[in-house]
CSV table of N, CA and C in Angstrom, one decimal:
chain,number,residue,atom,x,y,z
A,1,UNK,N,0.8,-1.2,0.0
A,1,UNK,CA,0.0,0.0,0.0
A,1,UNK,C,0.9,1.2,0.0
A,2,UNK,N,0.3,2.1,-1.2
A,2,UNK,CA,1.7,3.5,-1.0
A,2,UNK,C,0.2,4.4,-0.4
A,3,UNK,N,1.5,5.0,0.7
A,3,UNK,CA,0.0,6.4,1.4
A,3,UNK,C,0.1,7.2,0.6
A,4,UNK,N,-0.8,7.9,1.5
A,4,UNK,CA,-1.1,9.4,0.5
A,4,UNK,C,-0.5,10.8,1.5
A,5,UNK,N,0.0,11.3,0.6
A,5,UNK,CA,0.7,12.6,1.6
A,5,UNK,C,0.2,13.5,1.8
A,6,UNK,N,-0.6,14.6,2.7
A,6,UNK,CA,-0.6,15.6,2.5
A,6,UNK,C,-0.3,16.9,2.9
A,7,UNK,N,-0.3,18.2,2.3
A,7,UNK,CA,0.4,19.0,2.9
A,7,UNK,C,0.9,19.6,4.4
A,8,UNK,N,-0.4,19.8,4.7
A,8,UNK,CA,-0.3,20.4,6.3
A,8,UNK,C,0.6,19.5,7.4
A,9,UNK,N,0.8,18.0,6.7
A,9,UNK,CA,1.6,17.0,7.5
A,9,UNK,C,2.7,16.1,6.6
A,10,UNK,N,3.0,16.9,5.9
A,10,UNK,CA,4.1,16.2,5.0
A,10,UNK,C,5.1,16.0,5.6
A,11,UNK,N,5.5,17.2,6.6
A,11,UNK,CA,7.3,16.7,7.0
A,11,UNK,C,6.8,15.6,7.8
A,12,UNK,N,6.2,15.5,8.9
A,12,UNK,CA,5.5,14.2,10.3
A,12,UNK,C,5.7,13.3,8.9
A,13,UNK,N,5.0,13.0,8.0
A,13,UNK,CA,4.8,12.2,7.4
A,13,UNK,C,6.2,11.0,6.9
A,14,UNK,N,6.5,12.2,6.1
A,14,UNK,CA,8.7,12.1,5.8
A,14,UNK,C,9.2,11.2,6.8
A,15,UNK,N,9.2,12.2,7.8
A,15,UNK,CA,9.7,12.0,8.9
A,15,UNK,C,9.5,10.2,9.4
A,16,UNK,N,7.7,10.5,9.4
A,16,UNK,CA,7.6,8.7,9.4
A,16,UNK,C,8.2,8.0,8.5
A,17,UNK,N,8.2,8.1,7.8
A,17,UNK,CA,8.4,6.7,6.4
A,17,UNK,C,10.3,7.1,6.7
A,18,UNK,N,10.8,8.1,7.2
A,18,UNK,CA,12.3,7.4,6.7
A,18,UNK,C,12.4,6.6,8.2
A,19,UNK,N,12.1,7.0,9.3
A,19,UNK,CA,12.2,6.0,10.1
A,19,UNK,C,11.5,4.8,10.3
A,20,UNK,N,10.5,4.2,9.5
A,20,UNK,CA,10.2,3.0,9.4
A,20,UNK,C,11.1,2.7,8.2
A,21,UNK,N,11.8,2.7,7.5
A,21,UNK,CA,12.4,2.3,6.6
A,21,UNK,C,13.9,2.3,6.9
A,22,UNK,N,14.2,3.0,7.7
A,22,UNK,CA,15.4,3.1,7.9
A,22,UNK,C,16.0,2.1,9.4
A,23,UNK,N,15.0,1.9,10.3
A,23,UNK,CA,14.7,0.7,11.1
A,23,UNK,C,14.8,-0.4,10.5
A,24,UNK,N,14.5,-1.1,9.3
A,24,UNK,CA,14.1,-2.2,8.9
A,24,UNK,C,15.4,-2.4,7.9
A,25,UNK,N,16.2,-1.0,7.4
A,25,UNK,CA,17.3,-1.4,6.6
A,25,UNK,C,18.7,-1.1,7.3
A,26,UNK,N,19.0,-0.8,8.1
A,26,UNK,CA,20.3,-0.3,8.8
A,26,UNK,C,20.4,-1.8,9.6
A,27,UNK,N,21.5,-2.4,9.3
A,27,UNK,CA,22.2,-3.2,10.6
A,27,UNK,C,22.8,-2.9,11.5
A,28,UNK,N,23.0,-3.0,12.7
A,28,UNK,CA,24.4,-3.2,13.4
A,28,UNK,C,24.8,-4.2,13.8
A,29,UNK,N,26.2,-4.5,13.2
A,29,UNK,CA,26.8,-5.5,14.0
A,29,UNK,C,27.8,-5.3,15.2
A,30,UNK,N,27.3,-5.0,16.2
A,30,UNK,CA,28.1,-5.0,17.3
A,30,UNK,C,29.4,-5.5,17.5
A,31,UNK,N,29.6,-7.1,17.7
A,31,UNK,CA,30.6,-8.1,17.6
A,31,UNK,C,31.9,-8.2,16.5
A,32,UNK,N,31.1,-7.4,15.6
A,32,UNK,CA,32.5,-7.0,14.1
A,32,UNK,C,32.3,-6.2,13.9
A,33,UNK,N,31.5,-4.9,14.6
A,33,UNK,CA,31.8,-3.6,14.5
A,33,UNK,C,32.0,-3.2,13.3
A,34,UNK,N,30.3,-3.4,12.8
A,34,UNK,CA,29.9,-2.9,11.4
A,34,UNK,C,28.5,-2.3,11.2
A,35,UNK,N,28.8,-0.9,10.7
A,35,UNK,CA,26.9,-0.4,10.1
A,35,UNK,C,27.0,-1.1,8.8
A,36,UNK,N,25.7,-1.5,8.9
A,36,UNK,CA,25.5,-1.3,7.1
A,36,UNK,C,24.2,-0.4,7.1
A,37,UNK,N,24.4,0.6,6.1
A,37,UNK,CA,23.3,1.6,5.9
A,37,UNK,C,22.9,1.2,4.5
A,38,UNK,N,21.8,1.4,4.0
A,38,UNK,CA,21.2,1.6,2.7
A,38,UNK,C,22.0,1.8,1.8
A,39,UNK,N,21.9,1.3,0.6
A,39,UNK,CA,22.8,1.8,-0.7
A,39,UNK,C,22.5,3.3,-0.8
A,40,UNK,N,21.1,4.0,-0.8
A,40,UNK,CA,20.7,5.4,-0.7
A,40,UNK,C,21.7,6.6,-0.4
A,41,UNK,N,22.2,6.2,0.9
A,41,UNK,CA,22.9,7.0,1.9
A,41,UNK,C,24.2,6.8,1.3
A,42,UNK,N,24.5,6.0,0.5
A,42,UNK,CA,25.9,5.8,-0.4
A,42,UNK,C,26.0,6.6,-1.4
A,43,UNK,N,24.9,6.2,-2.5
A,43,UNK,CA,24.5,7.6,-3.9
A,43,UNK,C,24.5,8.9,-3.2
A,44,UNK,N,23.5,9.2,-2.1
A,44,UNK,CA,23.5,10.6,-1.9
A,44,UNK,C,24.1,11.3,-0.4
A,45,UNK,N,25.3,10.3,-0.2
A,45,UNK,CA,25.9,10.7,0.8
A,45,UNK,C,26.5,12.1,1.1
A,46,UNK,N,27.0,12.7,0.2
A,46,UNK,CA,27.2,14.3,-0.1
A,46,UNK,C,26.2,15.2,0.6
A,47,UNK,N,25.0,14.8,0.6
A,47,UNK,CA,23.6,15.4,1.2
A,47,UNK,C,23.8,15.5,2.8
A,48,UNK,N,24.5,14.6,3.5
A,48,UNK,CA,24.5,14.4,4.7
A,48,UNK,C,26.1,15.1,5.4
A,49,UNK,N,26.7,16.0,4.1
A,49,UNK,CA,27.6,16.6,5.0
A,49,UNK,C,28.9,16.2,3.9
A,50,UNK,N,30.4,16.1,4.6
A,50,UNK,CA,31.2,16.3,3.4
A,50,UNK,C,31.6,14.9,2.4
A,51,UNK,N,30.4,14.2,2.8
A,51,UNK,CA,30.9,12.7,2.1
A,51,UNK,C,31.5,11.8,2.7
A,52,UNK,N,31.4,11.3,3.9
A,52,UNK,CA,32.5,10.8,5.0
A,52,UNK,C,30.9,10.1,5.0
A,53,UNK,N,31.1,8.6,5.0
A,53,UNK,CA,29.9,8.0,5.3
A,53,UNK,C,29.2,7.6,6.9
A,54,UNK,N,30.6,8.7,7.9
A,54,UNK,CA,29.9,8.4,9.6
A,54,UNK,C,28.7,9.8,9.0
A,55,UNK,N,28.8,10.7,8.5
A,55,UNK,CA,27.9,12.0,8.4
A,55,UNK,C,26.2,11.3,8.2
A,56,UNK,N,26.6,9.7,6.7
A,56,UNK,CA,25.2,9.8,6.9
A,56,UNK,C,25.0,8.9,8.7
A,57,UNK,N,26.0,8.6,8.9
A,57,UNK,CA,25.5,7.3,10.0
A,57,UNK,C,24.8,8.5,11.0
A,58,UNK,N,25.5,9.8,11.0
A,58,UNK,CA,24.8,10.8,12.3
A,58,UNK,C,23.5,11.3,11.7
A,59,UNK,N,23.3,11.6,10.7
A,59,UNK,CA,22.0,12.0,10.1
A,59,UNK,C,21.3,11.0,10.1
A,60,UNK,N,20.9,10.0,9.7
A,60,UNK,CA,20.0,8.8,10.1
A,60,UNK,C,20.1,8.6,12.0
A,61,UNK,N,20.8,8.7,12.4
A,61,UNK,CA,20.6,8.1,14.0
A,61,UNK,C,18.9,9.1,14.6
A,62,UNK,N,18.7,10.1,14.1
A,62,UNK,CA,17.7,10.3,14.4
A,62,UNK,C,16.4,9.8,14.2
A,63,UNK,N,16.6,8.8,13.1
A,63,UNK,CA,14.9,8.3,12.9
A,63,UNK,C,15.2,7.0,13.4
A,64,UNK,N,16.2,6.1,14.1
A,64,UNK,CA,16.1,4.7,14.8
A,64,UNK,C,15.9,5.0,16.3
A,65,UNK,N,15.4,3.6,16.3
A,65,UNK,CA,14.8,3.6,18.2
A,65,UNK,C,16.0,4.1,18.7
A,66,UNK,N,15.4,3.9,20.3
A,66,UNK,CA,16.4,4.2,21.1
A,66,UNK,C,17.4,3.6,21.2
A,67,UNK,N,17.1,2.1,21.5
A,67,UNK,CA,18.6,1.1,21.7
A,67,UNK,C,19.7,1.1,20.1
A,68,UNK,N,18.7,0.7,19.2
A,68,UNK,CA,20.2,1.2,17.9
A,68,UNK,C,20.7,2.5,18.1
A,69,UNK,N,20.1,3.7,18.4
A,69,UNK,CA,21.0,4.8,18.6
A,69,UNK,C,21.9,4.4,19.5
A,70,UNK,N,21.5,3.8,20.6
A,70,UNK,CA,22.7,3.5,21.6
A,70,UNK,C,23.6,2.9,21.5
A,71,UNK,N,23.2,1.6,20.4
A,71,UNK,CA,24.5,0.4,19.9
A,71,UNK,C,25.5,1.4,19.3
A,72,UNK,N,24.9,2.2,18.0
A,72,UNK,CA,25.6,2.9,17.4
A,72,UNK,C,26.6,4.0,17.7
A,73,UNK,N,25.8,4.9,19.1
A,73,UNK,CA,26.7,5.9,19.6
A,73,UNK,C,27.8,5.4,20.6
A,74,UNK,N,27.5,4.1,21.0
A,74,UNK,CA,28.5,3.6,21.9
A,74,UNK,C,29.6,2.6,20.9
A,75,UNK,N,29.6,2.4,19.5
A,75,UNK,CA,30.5,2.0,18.7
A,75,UNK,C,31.1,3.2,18.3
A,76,UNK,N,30.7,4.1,18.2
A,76,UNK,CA,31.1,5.4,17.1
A,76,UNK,C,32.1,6.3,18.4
A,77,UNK,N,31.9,6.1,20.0
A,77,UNK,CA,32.3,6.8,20.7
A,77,UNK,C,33.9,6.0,21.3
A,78,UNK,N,33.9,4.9,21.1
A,78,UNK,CA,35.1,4.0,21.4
A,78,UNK,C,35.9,4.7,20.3
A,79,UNK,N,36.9,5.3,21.2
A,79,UNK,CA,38.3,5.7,20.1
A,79,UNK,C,38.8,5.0,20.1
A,80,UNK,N,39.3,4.1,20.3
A,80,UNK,CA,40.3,2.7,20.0
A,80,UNK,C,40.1,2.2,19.1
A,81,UNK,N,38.7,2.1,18.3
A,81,UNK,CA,38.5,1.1,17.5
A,81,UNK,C,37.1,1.6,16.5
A,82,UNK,N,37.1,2.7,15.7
A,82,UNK,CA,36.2,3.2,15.1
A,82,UNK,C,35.4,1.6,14.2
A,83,UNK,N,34.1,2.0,14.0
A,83,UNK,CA,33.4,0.8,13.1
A,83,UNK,C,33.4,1.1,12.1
A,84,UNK,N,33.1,-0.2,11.3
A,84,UNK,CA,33.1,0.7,10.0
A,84,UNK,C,31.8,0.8,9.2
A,85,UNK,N,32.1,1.4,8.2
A,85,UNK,CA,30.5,1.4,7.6
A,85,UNK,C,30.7,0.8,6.0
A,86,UNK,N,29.6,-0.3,6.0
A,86,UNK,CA,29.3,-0.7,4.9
A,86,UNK,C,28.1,-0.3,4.1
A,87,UNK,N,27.9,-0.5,2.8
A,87,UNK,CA,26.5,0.3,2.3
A,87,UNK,C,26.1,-1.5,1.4
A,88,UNK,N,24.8,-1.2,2.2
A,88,UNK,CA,23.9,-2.6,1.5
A,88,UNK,C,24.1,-2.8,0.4
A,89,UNK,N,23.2,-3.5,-0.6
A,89,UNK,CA,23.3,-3.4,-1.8
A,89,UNK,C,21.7,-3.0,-2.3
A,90,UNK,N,21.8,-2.7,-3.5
A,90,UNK,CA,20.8,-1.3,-3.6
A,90,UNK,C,19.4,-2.8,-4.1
A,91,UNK,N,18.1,-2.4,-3.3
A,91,UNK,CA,17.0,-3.1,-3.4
A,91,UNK,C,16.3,-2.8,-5.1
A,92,UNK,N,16.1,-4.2,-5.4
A,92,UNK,CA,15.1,-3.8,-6.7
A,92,UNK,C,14.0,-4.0,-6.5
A,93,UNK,N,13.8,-4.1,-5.4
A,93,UNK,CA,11.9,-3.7,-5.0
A,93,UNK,C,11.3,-2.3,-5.4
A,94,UNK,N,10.3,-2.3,-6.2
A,94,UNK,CA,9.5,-1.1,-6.4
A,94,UNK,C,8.4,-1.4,-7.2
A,95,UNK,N,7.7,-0.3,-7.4
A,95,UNK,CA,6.5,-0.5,-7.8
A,95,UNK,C,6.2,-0.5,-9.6
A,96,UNK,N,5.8,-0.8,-10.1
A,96,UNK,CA,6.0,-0.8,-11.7
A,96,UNK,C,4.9,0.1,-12.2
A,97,UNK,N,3.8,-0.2,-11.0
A,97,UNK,CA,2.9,0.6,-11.6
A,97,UNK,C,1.8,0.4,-10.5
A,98,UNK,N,1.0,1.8,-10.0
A,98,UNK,CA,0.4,1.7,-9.0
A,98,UNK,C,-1.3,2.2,-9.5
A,99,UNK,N,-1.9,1.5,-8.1
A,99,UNK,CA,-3.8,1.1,-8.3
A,99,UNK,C,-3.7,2.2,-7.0
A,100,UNK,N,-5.2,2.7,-7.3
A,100,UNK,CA,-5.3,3.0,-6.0
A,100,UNK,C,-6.6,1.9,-4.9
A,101,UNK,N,-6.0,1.9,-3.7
A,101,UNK,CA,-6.7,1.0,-3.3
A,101,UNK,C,-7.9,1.5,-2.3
A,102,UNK,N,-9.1,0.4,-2.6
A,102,UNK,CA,-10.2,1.0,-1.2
A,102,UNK,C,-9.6,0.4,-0.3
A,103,UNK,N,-10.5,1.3,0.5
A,103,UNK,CA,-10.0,1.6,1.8
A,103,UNK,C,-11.0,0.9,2.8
C-alpha cells in the first residue's frame, strides 16, 4: 500500500516513512563492529555533510529507536577502534505501476 501525503503533514509524514524504513534497513553488527546503511545513503551521501559515510550514519541516528542509537553511539564513541560502515546493496523492490486501493 503506497500512502497518500498531505500538505499540512508532510514533514510528520517524511519524517515517518524514513524512520520506518530506515529501522528495517540499517544493521548493526556490534561483535564485528559494522553499520550497514542503505545503498541510498551511499549515492546521496554528499547530502548528509562532506561525504564521509559516519555524516550519513549521524544523520539517520535520528529516525532509529532508542537502543540502535545507543548500539551505534557507543561504537562510534570507542576511540580505539572506530566501526566501519558498509553500504547494503541497492533493493530492486519497487512498484511498476500503482492502483489506487479501497479503503
Amino acid at each position: 500500500m503506497v500512502p497518500v501525503l498531505c500538505q499540512q503533514h508532510f514533514e510528520e509524514q517524511m519524517n515517518a516513512a524514513s524512520s520506518f524504513s530506515l529501522m528495517r534497513k540499517i544493521v548493526v553488527d556490534v561483535p564485528k563492529r559494522i553499520l550497514y546503511l542503505p545503498k541510498v545513503t551511499d549515492l546521496f551521501r554528499k547530502d548528509f555533510g562532506q561525504g564521509n559515510p559516519f555524516d550519513a550514519v549521524q544523520y539517520c541516528l535520528q529516525f532509529l529507536d532508542q537502543d540502535t542509537q545507543a548500539s551505534i553511539i557507543d561504537m562510534l564513541n570507542n576511540d580505539a577502534n572506530n566501526p566501519q560502515v558498509k553500504f547494503l546493496n541497492a533493493s530492486d523492490q519497487f512498484h511498476s505501476n500503482l492502483t489506487v486501493m479501497a479503503v
